[in-house]
Tab-separated table of C-alpha atoms in Angstrom:
chain	number	residue	atom	x	y	z
Y	243	MET	CA	2.629	-57.258	29.418
Y	244	ALA	CA	0.763	-59.954	27.084
Y	245	SER	CA	3.640	-61.397	24.497
Y	246	TYR	CA	2.737	-61.554	21.019
Y	247	ARG	CA	4.421	-62.655	17.781
Y	248	ILE	CA	4.612	-60.759	14.678
Y	249	ASP	CA	3.665	-62.388	11.256
Y	250	GLY	CA	4.673	-59.961	8.372
Y	251	ASP	CA	2.884	-56.653	9.146
Y	252	GLU	CA	0.419	-58.581	11.375
Y	253	VAL	CA	-0.199	-59.667	15.173
Y	254	ARG	CA	-2.556	-62.212	14.724
Y	255	ALA	CA	-3.556	-63.695	17.816
Y	256	SER	CA	-5.686	-61.454	20.458
Y	257	LEU	CA	-3.242	-60.268	23.335
Y	258	THR	CA	-5.832	-61.516	25.724
Y	259	GLY	CA	-6.931	-64.609	23.940
Y	260	ALA	CA	-10.294	-63.169	23.623
Y	261	ALA	CA	-12.264	-61.086	21.328
Y	262	GLY	CA	-12.545	-57.582	21.886
Y	263	ASP	CA	-15.545	-55.621	22.951
Y	264	ALA	CA	-16.579	-53.121	20.242
Y	265	GLY	CA	-18.549	-50.867	22.322
Y	266	ARG	CA	-16.057	-50.108	24.570
Y	267	GLY	CA	-13.301	-50.033	21.791
Y	268	ARG	CA	-15.731	-46.732	20.310
Y	269	SER	CA	-15.549	-45.112	23.560
Y	270	ILE	CA	-11.571	-45.596	24.266
Y	271	VAL	CA	-11.343	-43.829	20.552
Y	272	LEU	CA	-13.369	-40.906	21.107
Y	273	ASN	CA	-12.576	-40.321	24.763
Y	274	ARG	CA	-9.834	-37.671	25.166
Y	275	SER	CA	-8.147	-39.142	28.191
Y	276	GLU	CA	-7.650	-42.703	27.154
Y	277	GLY	CA	-6.888	-43.422	23.443
Y	278	ALA	CA	-7.672	-39.712	22.328
Y	279	CYS	CA	-7.420	-41.242	18.483
Y	280	LEU	CA	-9.024	-38.010	17.178
Y	281	LEU	CA	-6.680	-36.117	18.363
Y	282	CYS	CA	-4.736	-36.905	14.821
Y	283	HIS	CA	-7.415	-39.152	13.172
Y	284	SER	CA	-11.005	-38.636	11.918
Y	285	LEU	CA	-13.855	-40.636	11.713
Y	286	PRO	CA	-16.883	-40.795	9.650
Y	287	PRO	CA	-19.359	-38.123	10.998
Y	288	SER	CA	-21.935	-40.632	11.955
Y	289	GLU	CA	-19.679	-42.241	14.765
Y	290	LEU	CA	-18.459	-38.771	16.217
Y	291	GLY	CA	-21.196	-38.520	19.124
Y	292	ALA	CA	-20.358	-35.696	21.387
Y	293	GLU	CA	-16.797	-35.269	20.263
Y	294	PRO	CA	-17.296	-31.951	17.670
Y	295	PHE	CA	-13.292	-32.218	17.021
Y	296	MET	CA	-11.029	-34.599	15.014
Y	297	GLY	CA	-7.514	-33.824	14.004
Y	298	ASN	CA	-5.858	-34.143	10.506
Y	299	LEU	CA	-2.524	-35.206	11.062
Y	300	ALA	CA	-3.441	-38.967	10.674
Y	301	PRO	CA	-5.201	-40.852	8.055
Y	302	SER	CA	-9.171	-41.154	8.355
Y	303	LEU	CA	-10.335	-44.196	10.069
Y	304	ALA	CA	-13.451	-44.272	7.945
Y	305	GLY	CA	-13.190	-47.430	6.244
Y	306	VAL	CA	-10.480	-49.024	7.880
Y	307	GLY	CA	-12.032	-52.351	8.666
Y	308	SER	CA	-12.195	-52.616	5.126
Y	309	ARG	CA	-8.732	-52.031	4.248
Y	310	MET	CA	-7.073	-54.133	7.145
Y	311	THR	CA	-6.928	-57.431	8.906
Y	312	ALA	CA	-7.731	-57.568	12.651
Y	313	GLY	CA	-3.723	-58.581	13.036
Y	314	GLN	CA	-2.626	-55.493	10.863
Y	315	LEU	CA	-4.990	-53.183	13.168
Y	316	ARG	CA	-2.939	-55.016	16.124
Y	317	LEU	CA	0.246	-54.575	15.342
Y	318	ARG	CA	-0.330	-50.632	14.039
Y	319	MET	CA	-1.752	-50.054	17.811
Y	320	ILE	CA	0.836	-52.044	19.686
Y	321	ASP	CA	4.025	-50.324	18.249
Y	322	SER	CA	3.405	-48.605	14.546
Y	323	THR	CA	7.565	-47.734	14.462
Y	324	ARG	CA	7.673	-51.622	13.410
Y	325	ILE	CA	6.169	-50.500	10.308
Y	326	ASN	CA	7.510	-47.159	9.614
Y	327	SER	CA	10.328	-46.500	12.361
Y	328	ALA	CA	9.726	-42.259	11.438
Y	329	THR	CA	5.807	-42.576	12.106
Y	330	ILE	CA	4.291	-40.163	14.492
Y	331	MET	CA	1.825	-42.738	15.973
Y	332	PRO	CA	2.794	-43.583	19.669
Y	333	ALA	CA	3.132	-47.163	20.552
Y	334	TYR	CA	-0.009	-47.892	22.482
Y	335	TYR	CA	1.448	-51.219	23.743
Y	336	ARG	CA	5.084	-50.991	24.460
Y	337	ILE	CA	6.945	-50.012	27.565
Y	338	GLU	CA	10.770	-50.646	26.387
Y	339	GLY	CA	13.074	-48.336	24.762
Y	340	LEU	CA	11.266	-44.987	25.504
Y	341	ASN	CA	12.990	-41.850	26.865
Y	342	GLN	CA	12.373	-39.649	29.944
Y	343	VAL	CA	8.539	-41.254	30.594
Y	344	ALA	CA	6.948	-39.255	33.219
Y	345	LEU	CA	6.880	-41.271	36.795
Y	346	ALA	CA	3.191	-41.854	36.698
Y	347	TYR	CA	2.978	-43.546	33.195
Y	348	ARG	CA	6.355	-45.245	33.544
Y	349	GLY	CA	6.421	-49.274	33.104
Y	350	LYS	CA	2.847	-48.825	31.630
Y	351	PRO	CA	1.428	-48.974	28.344
Y	352	VAL	CA	-0.912	-46.131	26.802
Y	353	LEU	CA	-3.733	-48.880	26.785
Y	354	SER	CA	-4.175	-52.048	28.154
Y	355	ALA	CA	-4.550	-55.532	26.306
Y	356	GLU	CA	-7.772	-55.874	27.038
Y	357	GLN	CA	-8.367	-52.080	25.541
Y	358	ILE	CA	-6.292	-52.692	22.581
Y	359	GLU	CA	-8.673	-55.479	22.114
Y	360	ASP	CA	-11.416	-53.629	22.288
Y	361	VAL	CA	-10.501	-50.828	19.825
Y	362	VAL	CA	-9.504	-53.428	17.281
Y	363	ALA	CA	-13.059	-54.611	17.514
Y	364	TYR	CA	-14.331	-51.497	17.101
Y	365	LEU	CA	-12.097	-50.666	14.016
Y	366	ARG	CA	-12.677	-53.814	12.488
Y	367	GLN	CA	-16.418	-52.848	12.345
Y	368	LEU	CA	-15.931	-49.428	10.537
Y	369	LYS	CA	-16.239	-50.777	7.027
A	286	MET	CA	20.631	-8.860	-29.529
A	287	GLU	CA	23.807	-8.977	-27.342
A	288	ARG	CA	25.446	-5.308	-26.851
A	289	ARG	CA	29.278	-5.757	-26.548
A	290	VAL	CA	30.959	-3.075	-24.932
A	291	PRO	CA	34.494	-2.692	-24.103
A	292	GLY	CA	36.097	-4.575	-21.689
A	293	SER	CA	33.137	-6.942	-21.300
A	294	GLU	CA	35.029	-10.246	-21.651
A	295	GLN	CA	37.313	-9.155	-18.133
A	296	MET	CA	33.704	-8.352	-17.070
A	297	ASN	CA	32.412	-11.835	-17.654
A	298	TRP	CA	35.363	-13.402	-16.370
A	299	LEU	CA	34.688	-11.317	-12.931
A	300	ARG	CA	31.392	-12.270	-12.951
A	301	ALA	CA	31.886	-15.830	-13.175
A	302	ALA	CA	34.426	-15.807	-10.597
A	303	LEU	CA	32.196	-13.953	-7.706
A	304	LEU	CA	29.634	-16.293	-9.155
A	305	ALA	CA	31.495	-19.312	-8.400
A	306	ALA	CA	32.620	-18.223	-5.151
A	307	LEU	CA	29.080	-17.363	-3.835
A	308	ILE	CA	27.496	-20.482	-4.893
A	309	SER	CA	30.728	-22.485	-3.043
A	310	SER	CA	30.121	-20.051	0.060
A	311	CYS	CA	26.238	-20.779	-0.024
A	312	ALA	CA	27.063	-24.673	-0.237
A	313	VAL	CA	29.047	-24.368	3.013
A	314	ILE	CA	26.263	-22.437	4.568
A	315	SER	CA	23.412	-24.420	4.038
A	316	SER	CA	25.130	-27.632	4.798
A	317	ALA	CA	26.483	-25.955	8.172
A	318	GLU	CA	23.035	-24.862	9.220
A	319	ASP	CA	21.157	-27.858	7.810
A	320	ARG	CA	17.488	-25.816	8.454
A	321	ALA	CA	14.498	-27.884	8.489
A	322	ILE	CA	12.210	-24.865	7.943
A	323	PRO	CA	13.950	-22.458	5.684
A	324	LEU	CA	14.196	-18.615	7.040
A	325	ASN	CA	11.807	-17.126	4.520
A	326	GLN	CA	9.000	-19.798	5.602
A	327	LEU	CA	9.420	-19.130	9.118
A	328	ARG	CA	5.973	-17.925	10.653
A	329	SER	CA	5.599	-16.596	14.044
A	330	GLY	CA	3.399	-18.487	16.271
A	331	SER	CA	0.592	-15.181	16.211
A	332	GLU	CA	0.020	-16.251	12.451
A	333	PHE	CA	-1.818	-19.478	14.195
A	334	LEU	CA	-3.984	-17.275	16.475
A	335	SER	CA	-7.657	-15.908	15.754
A	336	PRO	CA	-7.933	-12.298	14.698
A	337	GLU	CA	-9.205	-11.670	17.991
A	338	LEU	CA	-5.840	-12.704	19.529
A	339	ARG	CA	-3.934	-10.891	17.281
A	340	ALA	CA	-5.558	-7.802	17.510
A	341	LEU	CA	-5.054	-8.253	21.522
A	342	GLN	CA	-1.391	-8.822	20.985
A	343	ALA	CA	-1.113	-5.590	18.897
A	344	ASP	CA	-2.809	-3.330	21.203
A	345	ALA	CA	-0.720	-2.260	24.157
A	346	PHE	CA	-3.608	-0.838	25.793
A	347	ALA	CA	-5.437	-4.423	25.882
A	348	ASN	CA	-2.744	-6.659	26.130
A	349	PRO	CA	-2.791	-8.168	29.543
A	350	GLY	CA	0.802	-8.874	29.312
A	351	MET	CA	1.623	-5.153	29.575
A	352	LEU	CA	0.613	-5.614	33.404
A	353	TRP	CA	3.734	-7.505	34.038
A	354	VAL	CA	5.793	-4.991	32.022
A	355	GLU	CA	4.482	-2.078	33.994
A	356	ARG	CA	5.215	-4.059	36.851
A	357	GLY	CA	8.484	-4.520	35.658
A	358	ALA	CA	9.450	-1.083	35.194
A	359	LYS	CA	8.569	-0.110	38.355
A	360	LEU	CA	11.028	-3.062	39.909
A	361	TRP	CA	13.640	-1.946	37.735
A	362	SER	CA	14.112	1.132	39.798
A	363	THR	CA	13.465	-0.234	43.054
A	364	PRO	CA	16.709	-0.946	45.238
A	365	ALA	CA	17.026	-4.244	46.671
A	366	GLY	CA	19.820	-5.371	49.171
A	367	SER	CA	22.060	-3.821	51.683
A	368	ALA	CA	23.831	-2.034	49.325
A	369	GLY	CA	20.426	-0.090	48.087
A	370	GLN	CA	21.361	-0.949	44.173
A	371	SER	CA	18.399	-1.047	41.463
A	372	CYS	CA	18.924	-2.465	37.962
A	373	ALA	CA	18.740	1.071	37.348
A	374	SER	CA	21.850	2.016	39.269
A	375	CYS	CA	24.106	0.200	36.621
A	376	HIS	CA	21.876	0.053	33.573
A	377	GLN	CA	20.458	3.277	33.660
A	378	ASP	CA	17.356	3.599	31.255
A	379	ALA	CA	16.270	0.323	29.957
A	380	ALA	CA	14.724	2.060	27.051
A	381	LYS	CA	18.144	2.697	25.962
A	382	THR	CA	20.551	0.176	27.628
A	383	MET	CA	18.280	-2.775	27.215
A	384	ARG	CA	17.203	-2.158	23.335
A	385	GLY	CA	17.529	-5.405	20.999
A	386	VAL	CA	19.232	-6.929	24.057
A	387	ALA	CA	16.975	-9.994	24.577
A	388	ALA	CA	16.756	-10.759	20.922
A	389	SER	CA	20.673	-12.230	21.517
A	390	TYR	CA	19.229	-14.434	24.391
A	391	PRO	CA	20.132	-17.101	25.208
A	392	ARG	CA	23.759	-16.604	25.442
A	393	VAL	CA	26.803	-17.639	26.929
A	394	ASP	CA	28.073	-15.430	29.963
A	395	ALA	CA	31.728	-14.788	28.907
A	396	LYS	CA	33.031	-15.055	32.483
A	397	SER	CA	31.363	-18.010	34.088
A	398	GLY	CA	30.796	-19.590	30.286
A	399	PHE	CA	26.978	-20.660	31.392
A	400	LEU	CA	24.328	-20.315	28.970
A	401	LEU	CA	22.223	-17.691	30.173
A	402	ASN	CA	18.168	-16.799	29.305
A	403	VAL	CA	17.116	-13.377	30.243
A	404	GLU	CA	15.764	-14.869	33.715
A	405	ALA	CA	18.982	-16.295	34.384
A	406	ARG	CA	20.799	-12.959	33.707
A	407	ILE	CA	18.505	-11.162	36.086
A	408	ASN	CA	18.981	-13.694	39.041
A	409	GLN	CA	22.640	-13.454	38.236
A	410	CYS	CA	22.707	-9.548	38.753
A	411	ARG	CA	20.573	-10.157	41.733
A	412	SER	CA	23.219	-12.716	43.493
A	413	GLU	CA	26.615	-11.243	42.158
A	414	ARG	CA	25.492	-7.276	42.159
A	415	GLN	CA	22.816	-6.808	44.324
A	416	ALA	CA	23.506	-9.543	46.946
A	417	VAL	CA	19.886	-10.590	47.274
A	418	ALA	CA	18.138	-13.810	46.937
A	419	PRO	CA	17.282	-14.925	43.217
A	420	PHE	CA	13.694	-14.207	42.209
A	421	ARG	CA	11.827	-17.874	42.319
A	422	TYR	CA	11.127	-19.290	38.536
A	423	GLU	CA	7.639	-18.073	37.488
A	424	SER	CA	7.129	-15.520	40.157
A	425	ASP	CA	5.757	-12.240	39.280
A	426	ASP	CA	8.499	-10.522	40.113
A	427	LEU	CA	10.890	-12.665	37.596
A	428	LEU	CA	8.180	-12.454	34.863
A	429	SER	CA	8.064	-9.045	35.273
A	430	LEU	CA	11.506	-7.761	34.917
A	431	THR	CA	11.978	-10.083	32.059
A	432	ALA	CA	8.980	-8.897	30.424
A	433	TYR	CA	10.197	-5.340	30.946
A	434	VAL	CA	13.604	-6.206	29.605
A	435	ASN	CA	12.365	-8.131	26.488
A	436	SER	CA	9.767	-5.270	25.344
A	437	PHE	CA	12.588	-3.125	24.754
A	438	SER	CA	13.397	-6.039	21.691
A	439	LYS	CA	9.832	-5.808	20.555
A	440	ASP	CA	10.564	-6.140	16.632
A	441	TYR	CA	14.072	-6.916	17.117
A	442	LYS	CA	14.901	-9.628	15.101
A	443	ILE	CA	16.044	-12.906	16.803
A	444	ASN	CA	19.732	-13.131	16.362
A	445	VAL	CA	21.457	-15.638	18.456
A	446	VAL	CA	25.265	-17.017	18.792
A	447	ILE	CA	25.674	-20.488	18.234
A	448	ASP	CA	29.360	-21.214	17.556
A	449	GLY	CA	32.610	-20.867	19.953
A	450	ASN	CA	31.369	-21.397	23.347
A	451	ALA	CA	27.804	-21.681	22.525
A	452	GLU	CA	28.195	-24.940	20.163
A	453	THR	CA	28.052	-27.530	22.777
A	454	TYR	CA	25.173	-26.089	24.304
A	455	PHE	CA	23.514	-25.634	20.705
A	456	GLU	CA	24.410	-29.096	19.668
A	457	ALA	CA	22.911	-30.566	23.277
A	458	GLY	CA	19.424	-28.751	22.503
A	459	ARG	CA	19.278	-29.682	18.679
A	460	THR	CA	19.625	-33.556	20.130
A	461	LEU	CA	16.937	-33.068	22.694
A	462	TYR	CA	14.672	-31.427	19.739
A	463	TYR	CA	14.800	-34.280	17.768
A	464	ARG	CA	14.757	-37.119	20.758
A	465	ARG	CA	11.562	-38.641	21.053
A	466	SER	CA	10.503	-38.771	24.578
A	467	GLY	CA	7.614	-39.499	26.910
A	468	GLN	CA	5.186	-42.379	27.022
A	469	MET	CA	3.628	-41.048	23.582
A	470	ASN	CA	7.074	-41.053	21.971
A	471	LEU	CA	7.185	-37.891	20.307
A	472	SER	CA	9.910	-35.490	19.455
A	473	CYS	CA	9.596	-31.732	19.193
A	474	ALA	CA	10.080	-32.077	15.423
A	475	GLN	CA	7.635	-34.564	14.642
A	476	CYS	CA	4.703	-31.883	15.413
A	477	HIS	CA	6.477	-28.463	14.948
A	478	GLU	CA	8.922	-29.292	11.802
A	479	GLU	CA	6.883	-32.235	10.029
A	480	ASN	CA	3.225	-31.271	10.560
A	481	TRP	CA	2.687	-27.736	11.578
A	482	GLY	CA	-0.198	-25.941	10.145
A	483	LYS	CA	-2.386	-29.474	10.396
A	484	ASN	CA	-4.753	-30.131	13.428
A	485	LEU	CA	-4.545	-31.739	16.946
A	486	TYR	CA	-8.449	-31.754	17.430
A	487	ALA	CA	-9.237	-28.157	16.375
A	488	GLU	CA	-5.599	-26.479	17.163
A	489	ARG	CA	-3.447	-25.810	14.400
A	490	ILE	CA	-0.133	-26.723	15.282
A	491	SER	CA	2.477	-24.119	15.098
A	492	GLN	CA	6.203	-23.757	14.183
A	493	GLY	CA	7.035	-23.948	18.008
A	494	HIS	CA	9.104	-20.812	17.767
A	495	PRO	CA	10.172	-18.660	20.853
A	496	ASN	CA	9.607	-15.015	20.375
A	497	ALA	CA	6.667	-14.291	21.895
A	498	TYR	CA	7.905	-15.471	25.735
A	499	PRO	CA	7.261	-14.458	28.503
A	500	ALA	CA	3.579	-14.806	26.995
A	501	TYR	CA	0.056	-13.757	28.281
A	502	ARG	CA	-1.033	-17.842	27.234
A	503	MET	CA	-5.024	-17.836	27.280
A	504	GLU	CA	-5.114	-21.369	29.025
A	505	TRP	CA	-3.119	-20.224	31.851
A	506	GLN	CA	-5.143	-17.019	32.301
A	507	SER	CA	-1.435	-15.627	33.101
A	508	MET	CA	1.657	-14.649	32.130
A	509	GLY	CA	4.542	-17.629	31.732
A	510	SER	CA	8.084	-18.393	30.591
A	511	LEU	CA	9.248	-20.293	27.723
A	512	GLU	CA	10.181	-22.830	30.040
A	513	ARG	CA	6.562	-23.345	31.256
A	514	ARG	CA	5.423	-23.469	28.040
A	515	LEU	CA	8.082	-26.231	27.015
A	516	ARG	CA	6.711	-28.063	29.961
A	517	ALA	CA	3.531	-28.054	28.917
A	518	CYS	CA	4.743	-30.022	25.642
A	519	LEU	CA	6.488	-32.218	27.953
A	520	SER	CA	3.235	-33.267	29.900
A	521	GLY	CA	1.271	-33.304	26.636
A	522	VAL	CA	3.573	-36.421	25.649
A	523	ARG	CA	3.884	-37.681	29.284
A	524	ALA	CA	7.634	-37.135	29.466
A	525	GLU	CA	9.152	-36.478	32.912
A	526	MET	CA	9.259	-32.902	33.650
A	527	LEU	CA	12.729	-31.307	34.582
A	528	PRO	CA	12.557	-28.459	37.241
A	529	TYR	CA	12.941	-25.178	36.212
A	530	GLY	CA	16.268	-23.717	35.709
A	531	ALA	CA	17.246	-26.997	34.040
A	532	GLN	CA	20.157	-26.859	31.582
A	533	GLU	CA	18.255	-28.707	29.260
A	534	TYR	CA	15.564	-26.014	28.716
A	535	ARG	CA	17.883	-23.666	27.787
A	536	ASN	CA	19.709	-25.665	25.495
A	537	LEU	CA	16.814	-26.540	23.820
A	538	ALA	CA	15.767	-22.594	23.832
A	539	LEU	CA	18.900	-21.738	22.344
A	540	PHE	CA	18.226	-24.353	19.389
A	541	LEU	CA	14.772	-23.047	19.025
A	542	ALA	CA	16.052	-19.256	18.970
A	543	TRP	CA	18.265	-20.116	16.250
A	544	ARG	CA	15.336	-22.025	14.473
A	545	ALA	CA	13.790	-18.530	14.705
A	546	GLN	CA	16.711	-16.556	13.539
A	547	GLY	CA	15.571	-13.479	11.988
A	548	LEU	CA	11.740	-13.451	13.334
A	549	PRO	CA	10.770	-10.291	15.356
A	550	MET	CA	10.216	-10.647	18.935
A	551	GLU	CA	6.937	-10.232	20.106
A	552	SER	CA	7.379	-10.171	23.902
A	553	PRO	CA	4.875	-9.661	25.454
A	554	GLY	CA	3.086	-11.884	23.216
A	555	ILE	CA	-0.366	-13.554	23.560
A	556	ARG	CA	-0.794	-17.346	22.795
A	557	ARG	CA	-3.706	-19.712	23.029
């Protein structure tokens, strides 16, 4: 697990030290077995590709790149409970303080540091 | 214009006293019960189904769950074990003796103090009365007998006991319900209390009531127990599944039944 520093509501530095790949980020967001972001969030129709369904539990990701900095997006993906302890959003880069995690996932974050950076790069493009 | 009648002063005083008593008792009940979804806003899972699936559930000839109920009817009067005892040997006609019974489960067995669901109650009879091996969890035999017993509670309102010797189980179930679990770090309440009615992809989240089970689920293309359904949610949040029959499932089932108190039983239900 990469270490990171929280400044206000941001993690300003890349978890990998490098910029992510927005193309790979888009496929993580759309893929049901990776990020599964659309289980709860929606995207502008132009971004949807082959995925026909979107959830409505969480805010739309349309324009999220204009509303938030890369640092804000990064912290919200790493561990959204740092911002709102009651949030329904899973922590995508956290392995501590979880209950009864299935063996296959124990000790592993939902997404890798590289994947987090790829998604941050993609979301920043949603202006 | 107010009409004054003889003795109205006394009546008003009585009314005020009754009202005060009513208000104070209501306050006690609501704080003790602490219901996140008020009883008058309960919605069965069948309300979240398509009209086609609702119709399938309502039609006893088309409802595939009835295959298990029919099989259960045969098992009810089939002797098992060296003593040749069947369920009917003790309980006679289930249409009379089992009427409304399942609506009060899970319940505490007075003798052992254990919290039993209908499946466990059936297996207790097999061990203690028939002296045969218990049915395996999710076997067609156990699902069938459970579905048969539950079918005599169809349309009966769920009514479970949560105080006395049930209280510890109930509180453990409540704790589990509100605890986040799995890699996805979600509690039951976050979906089924805070976000029911919204969509996960295209699927509407229900209030998570247990009144259809054992149910025929389209995803399974088969009948399954409430425990199997609970395991599906655990798998969804990437939490470790406990073995069938685990105490945690039963505690949770008691809490779920209390949340659904007053909701009519639908087993054999149809679910997505």
